[in-house]
Structures are given as C-alpha cells and as structure tokens.
XYZ file of C-alpha atoms in Angstrom:
288
model
C 139.502 90.084 95.306
C 136.106 89.088 96.693
C 135.197 85.614 95.617
C 132.083 84.798 97.567
C 129.336 85.921 100.069
C 127.506 83.654 102.503
C 123.664 83.317 102.414
C 122.727 81.133 105.461
C 125.019 78.170 105.221
C 125.778 78.309 101.597
C 128.649 80.137 100.159
C 127.554 81.825 96.703
C 129.018 84.349 94.229
C 129.956 87.894 95.203
C 127.172 89.113 92.947
C 123.787 87.671 91.842
C 121.888 87.997 88.647
C 118.529 89.753 89.064
C 116.419 88.228 86.372
C 113.219 90.421 86.687
C 113.717 92.469 83.441
C 113.985 89.131 81.483
C 110.495 88.845 81.921
C 108.922 92.324 82.989
C 110.515 94.098 79.995
C 107.964 94.877 77.159
C 110.748 93.849 74.663
C 111.662 90.594 76.330
C 113.144 87.792 74.295
C 113.191 84.326 75.613
C 116.360 83.244 73.481
C 118.317 86.362 74.454
C 117.283 86.003 78.081
C 118.696 82.267 78.275
C 121.858 83.710 76.819
C 122.180 86.168 79.499
C 121.624 83.482 82.222
C 124.079 81.220 80.572
C 126.617 84.453 80.235
C 126.199 84.740 83.930
C 126.900 81.091 84.841
C 130.032 81.315 82.459
C 131.292 84.401 84.445
C 131.065 82.559 87.583
C 127.737 83.886 88.829
C 125.856 81.303 90.702
C 122.953 83.121 92.484
C 119.859 83.750 90.283
C 117.286 85.953 91.659
C 113.446 85.522 90.497
C 110.132 85.878 91.846
C 106.395 84.526 91.171
C 105.767 88.198 90.388
C 108.336 88.259 87.752
C 106.150 87.180 84.750
C 104.665 88.314 81.507
C 101.192 89.653 80.885
C 100.056 86.384 79.209
C 101.055 83.834 81.672
C 102.284 82.698 85.097
C 105.791 81.916 86.610
C 107.340 82.986 83.243
C 110.611 84.044 84.824
C 111.064 80.898 86.995
C 110.196 78.725 83.968
C 112.735 80.626 81.836
C 115.335 80.109 84.584
C 114.624 76.338 84.880
C 114.993 76.068 81.195
C 118.354 78.067 81.029
C 119.946 75.908 84.044
C 118.765 72.691 82.572
C 120.597 73.495 79.379
C 123.885 74.769 80.931
C 126.722 72.412 82.184
C 126.869 74.443 85.558
C 123.173 74.929 86.120
C 122.991 72.340 88.799
C 125.294 74.453 90.854
C 123.136 77.670 90.815
C 121.555 79.005 94.122
C 118.044 79.829 93.054
C 116.266 82.701 95.134
C 112.354 83.298 94.527
C 109.912 85.421 96.229
C 105.980 85.235 96.942
C 103.256 86.892 98.642
C 103.079 89.286 95.368
C 101.998 88.655 92.024
C 101.222 90.009 88.642
C 97.838 90.489 87.427
C 97.674 92.780 84.124
C 99.475 95.969 85.012
C 98.661 95.442 88.880
C 100.951 93.805 91.481
C 98.655 92.770 94.715
C 100.401 92.031 97.697
C 99.075 89.154 100.119
C 101.238 87.744 102.835
C 98.875 85.369 104.392
C 100.102 82.011 105.124
C 98.008 79.895 102.786
C 99.001 82.357 99.812
C 102.465 81.875 100.594
C 102.364 78.155 100.689
C 100.338 78.179 97.363
C 103.009 80.481 95.662
C 105.898 78.075 96.875
C 104.346 75.201 95.262
C 103.786 77.163 92.160
C 107.455 78.221 92.280
C 108.722 74.685 92.850
C 106.804 73.381 89.895
C 108.017 76.209 87.481
C 111.522 75.746 88.604
C 111.514 71.902 88.537
C 113.223 71.879 92.108
C 112.298 69.951 95.108
C 113.443 72.922 97.259
C 114.001 76.606 96.706
C 117.407 77.662 98.136
C 116.323 80.845 99.494
C 112.603 82.178 99.561
C 111.385 85.817 100.388
C 108.510 87.361 101.503
C 108.423 89.779 98.649
C 106.588 92.763 100.277
C 105.280 92.965 104.007
C 101.270 92.995 103.778
C 99.895 95.567 106.021
C 96.836 93.476 106.541
C 98.936 90.515 108.008
C 101.337 90.693 110.902
C 104.658 89.984 109.630
C 105.299 87.214 112.126
C 102.571 85.140 110.494
C 103.921 85.494 106.879
C 107.396 84.660 108.411
C 105.981 81.945 110.426
C 104.525 80.329 107.240
C 107.925 80.370 105.505
C 109.514 78.776 108.841
C 106.848 76.098 108.192
C 107.770 75.734 104.672
C 111.333 75.195 105.694
C 110.554 72.410 108.119
C 108.579 70.809 105.249
C 111.733 70.746 103.217
C 110.122 73.140 100.421
C 112.506 75.920 100.955
C 116.074 76.130 102.510
C 116.390 79.501 103.773
C 114.024 82.193 104.911
C 114.367 85.764 103.622
C 112.333 89.123 103.831
C 112.262 91.895 101.134
C 111.519 95.376 101.436
C 111.671 95.674 105.177
C 112.741 97.881 107.850
C 114.917 96.818 110.813
C 111.763 96.656 113.285
C 110.023 94.396 110.726
C 113.170 92.118 110.706
C 113.005 92.089 114.500
C 109.316 91.225 114.624
C 109.584 88.486 112.060
C 112.463 87.009 114.128
C 110.005 86.040 116.714
C 108.582 83.146 114.384
C 111.318 82.561 112.292
C 115.066 82.449 111.719
C 115.721 85.068 108.842
C 118.562 84.223 106.951
C 118.331 87.030 104.461
C 117.196 90.382 103.851
C 116.521 91.975 100.072
C 116.372 95.647 99.919
C 117.375 98.486 97.688
C 121.042 99.720 98.142
C 123.581 101.592 95.767
C 126.307 104.128 95.832
C 123.645 106.462 94.560
C 121.065 105.623 97.251
C 122.918 104.736 100.577
C 119.802 105.158 103.110
C 119.710 101.455 103.899
C 123.388 100.979 104.454
C 122.878 101.102 108.353
C 120.470 98.170 107.961
C 123.002 96.290 105.934
C 125.599 96.531 108.649
C 123.030 95.644 111.314
C 121.847 92.408 109.407
C 125.696 91.378 108.889
C 126.320 91.727 112.601
C 123.510 89.282 113.186
C 124.327 86.832 110.523
C 121.677 87.883 108.205
C 122.822 88.199 104.457
C 121.980 91.430 102.754
C 121.051 91.193 99.015
C 121.053 94.688 97.528
C 118.676 94.893 94.481
C 118.993 97.475 91.830
C 122.549 98.366 92.837
C 123.293 100.383 89.799
C 119.946 102.190 89.610
C 119.873 106.153 90.167
C 122.867 107.016 88.169
C 120.847 109.024 85.969
C 118.512 110.772 88.178
C 120.732 114.030 88.403
C 121.437 114.060 84.497
C 124.508 112.270 83.598
C 126.476 113.890 86.171
C 126.687 110.738 88.529
C 127.606 108.254 86.010
C 129.852 110.624 84.301
C 132.072 110.979 87.507
C 132.181 107.118 87.799
C 133.043 107.066 84.129
C 135.979 109.375 84.531
C 137.160 107.499 87.692
C 137.099 104.142 85.793
C 138.840 105.193 82.629
C 141.974 105.454 84.706
C 141.693 101.991 85.993
C 140.517 100.403 82.689
C 137.118 99.906 84.492
C 133.344 100.560 83.468
C 131.455 103.143 85.494
C 129.075 100.041 86.346
C 132.282 98.139 87.720
C 133.220 101.099 89.756
C 129.758 101.290 91.314
C 129.745 97.605 91.987
C 133.079 97.449 93.370
C 132.530 100.435 95.691
C 129.496 98.743 97.101
C 131.107 95.382 97.515
C 134.193 97.090 99.420
C 132.122 99.481 101.396
C 129.344 97.147 102.550
C 128.789 93.534 103.647
C 126.290 92.930 100.719
C 125.573 90.915 97.854
C 124.432 92.820 94.877
C 121.816 91.511 92.474
C 122.714 93.054 89.028
C 120.115 93.239 86.288
C 121.047 92.404 82.845
C 119.218 92.262 79.399
C 122.487 91.384 77.374
C 125.154 88.909 77.860
C 127.744 91.608 77.897
C 126.304 93.372 80.600
C 126.514 90.609 83.105
C 129.900 89.892 81.861
C 131.136 93.388 82.618
C 129.362 93.462 86.089
C 131.009 90.016 86.967
C 134.543 91.634 86.731
C 133.672 94.118 89.455
C 135.197 91.870 92.006
C 138.524 92.270 90.496
C 138.860 96.031 90.806
C 140.288 96.582 94.240
C 139.842 100.033 95.719
C 141.872 101.845 98.504
C 140.047 103.410 101.547
C 141.113 106.788 100.213
C 139.623 105.801 96.575
C 136.335 104.545 98.296
C 136.049 108.146 100.043
C 136.949 109.885 96.733
C 134.423 107.997 94.781
C 131.868 108.878 97.473
C 132.487 112.518 97.361
C 132.623 112.599 93.540
C 129.063 111.083 93.472
C 127.893 113.480 96.305
C 129.538 116.564 94.567
C 127.626 115.739 91.318
C 124.224 115.590 93.369
C 125.042 119.009 94.872
C 125.961 120.421 91.423
C 122.669 119.292 89.799
C 120.568 120.256 92.764
C-alpha cells in the first residue's frame, strides 16, 4: 500500500485534491465544496492544489479563500499541504499569462492574503510566459522563497528543456503536468524528474476516459469489478504503481474523493499493470 509521496522536504499523501472545479464550474456551490475538502481531509488527503486563476467570474481568489475557510473549520486543516500557482489569472472568460517577476510577486501576496497563511507550502509558475525567459520567472520564485513567502518552487505545464533552463536560477522542487493512463506522453518526464529529486504532480489523472466513447472506462470497470474497485480506483492505482507521481484528483462530490482515496489500497501485480495498459490501448485501437 502506498502511503505518501515526497515534495521537496515534505512527505505528503499519495494523492492530492485538485480544487479547480470547486470554483470554475458553472454550478459551483461553496457549501458542497467545503464538504468535498472536509471529506478529502477525513480520507487522509493532505495536499490541496489551488491557483490564483481558479476563481469565479465575480471575484478574485475564490478558490483560495474557499480552501482557507474549509481548512480553518476542520480539525485536520492545520496539517494540510497547500499548493498554489501564479502568473496566470481569470478575467471574464479569458485566462491571460504573465510570468514577469513583479506579477508573480503580486500574485503570491494576494494568495497569501486569501489563504490566510504566512507561507505557501509549494508555489508554481502556472504557465511559462513566451515573452519572459523562464529563468526570470523561476528566479522570482526563488527570491520569494528566500523571503519566506513560499517554501518550495514548482513549474507547471513545462517541458524538460524548460525545467533545465529554470534550474539555472532556482532549485526546482516540483513539476505539475498532465499524465494519466489514457495519456502517457509525459511519462518519460515524470521519470526524469524523479531521478533528479523533483516531485511530479499529475493533474487530470482521470481525464481522457471518455475520449473514445465508453470503451476506455468500460475496460477499467470490467477489470475493477473482479477486484471490488471502481474504474477510477483502477486508473489511479495503475498510475501510482507505474510512475513515481502524485496524482491531483478533482472532485465535485464528497463521495468522489473518498472513492479516489482508496486507490492506494488496490495492489496490482506487474502482470496486471501490463494487462490494464493493453486493455486501454486495445479500446483505443477498436474505436480508432
């Protein structure tokens, strides 16, 4: 059973709660969202992932403020490992990118205020800015670490080359990219990062199951039924045991995050991991 992953100098839970949908969904409900965060904490999840850009149309820092409220009202809230991101924000239906140091400094200050924290456990450049050398953006985050405003530095939506470039001006503790059983393109980068002590946080680890109709999810459902596991648990267990990653699971209902949190108890053999991979790939081929 997998109990934890390491991010920088911190040991955290084997999965994290990706909180974006709690603010970005058109039908978001603050009361239900707090229930989701509390359910995650009750299930042992300690990493909560947010961002300055995760907010509603009518306000700033909605997601971060929501998380602050949820953590303050739960007995385990003080033990949460909070991850946020900046250099990217929401304005109406647009999401601009700006990785200039002064913008990142401003976003960190706004996030600290919304979260009600003295320091953010892990802070990411949300997207590389093509107009700003990534070394400058990473250097600004390293400066913010030296000031005690953030504890660890990360880069999101980046390539290996960008990570290497950023490493010239900052110690990179984590990368956050997309990786799932349905989309394994980034798997080599996850291994590369792990070999260098860089944590890999996989966002949207359950997305892509419906791209080929119901075929992909159906094969996971059939495999899981024999093991008493949901298709989501199978997908997460496969990812946890195939790659040195920490999945960030989105949830809009308490039951969803409780289900995902049980993935670590599903132990798969090497033969089963290969079987699941082949089943998913075969479903793709049939639909293709």
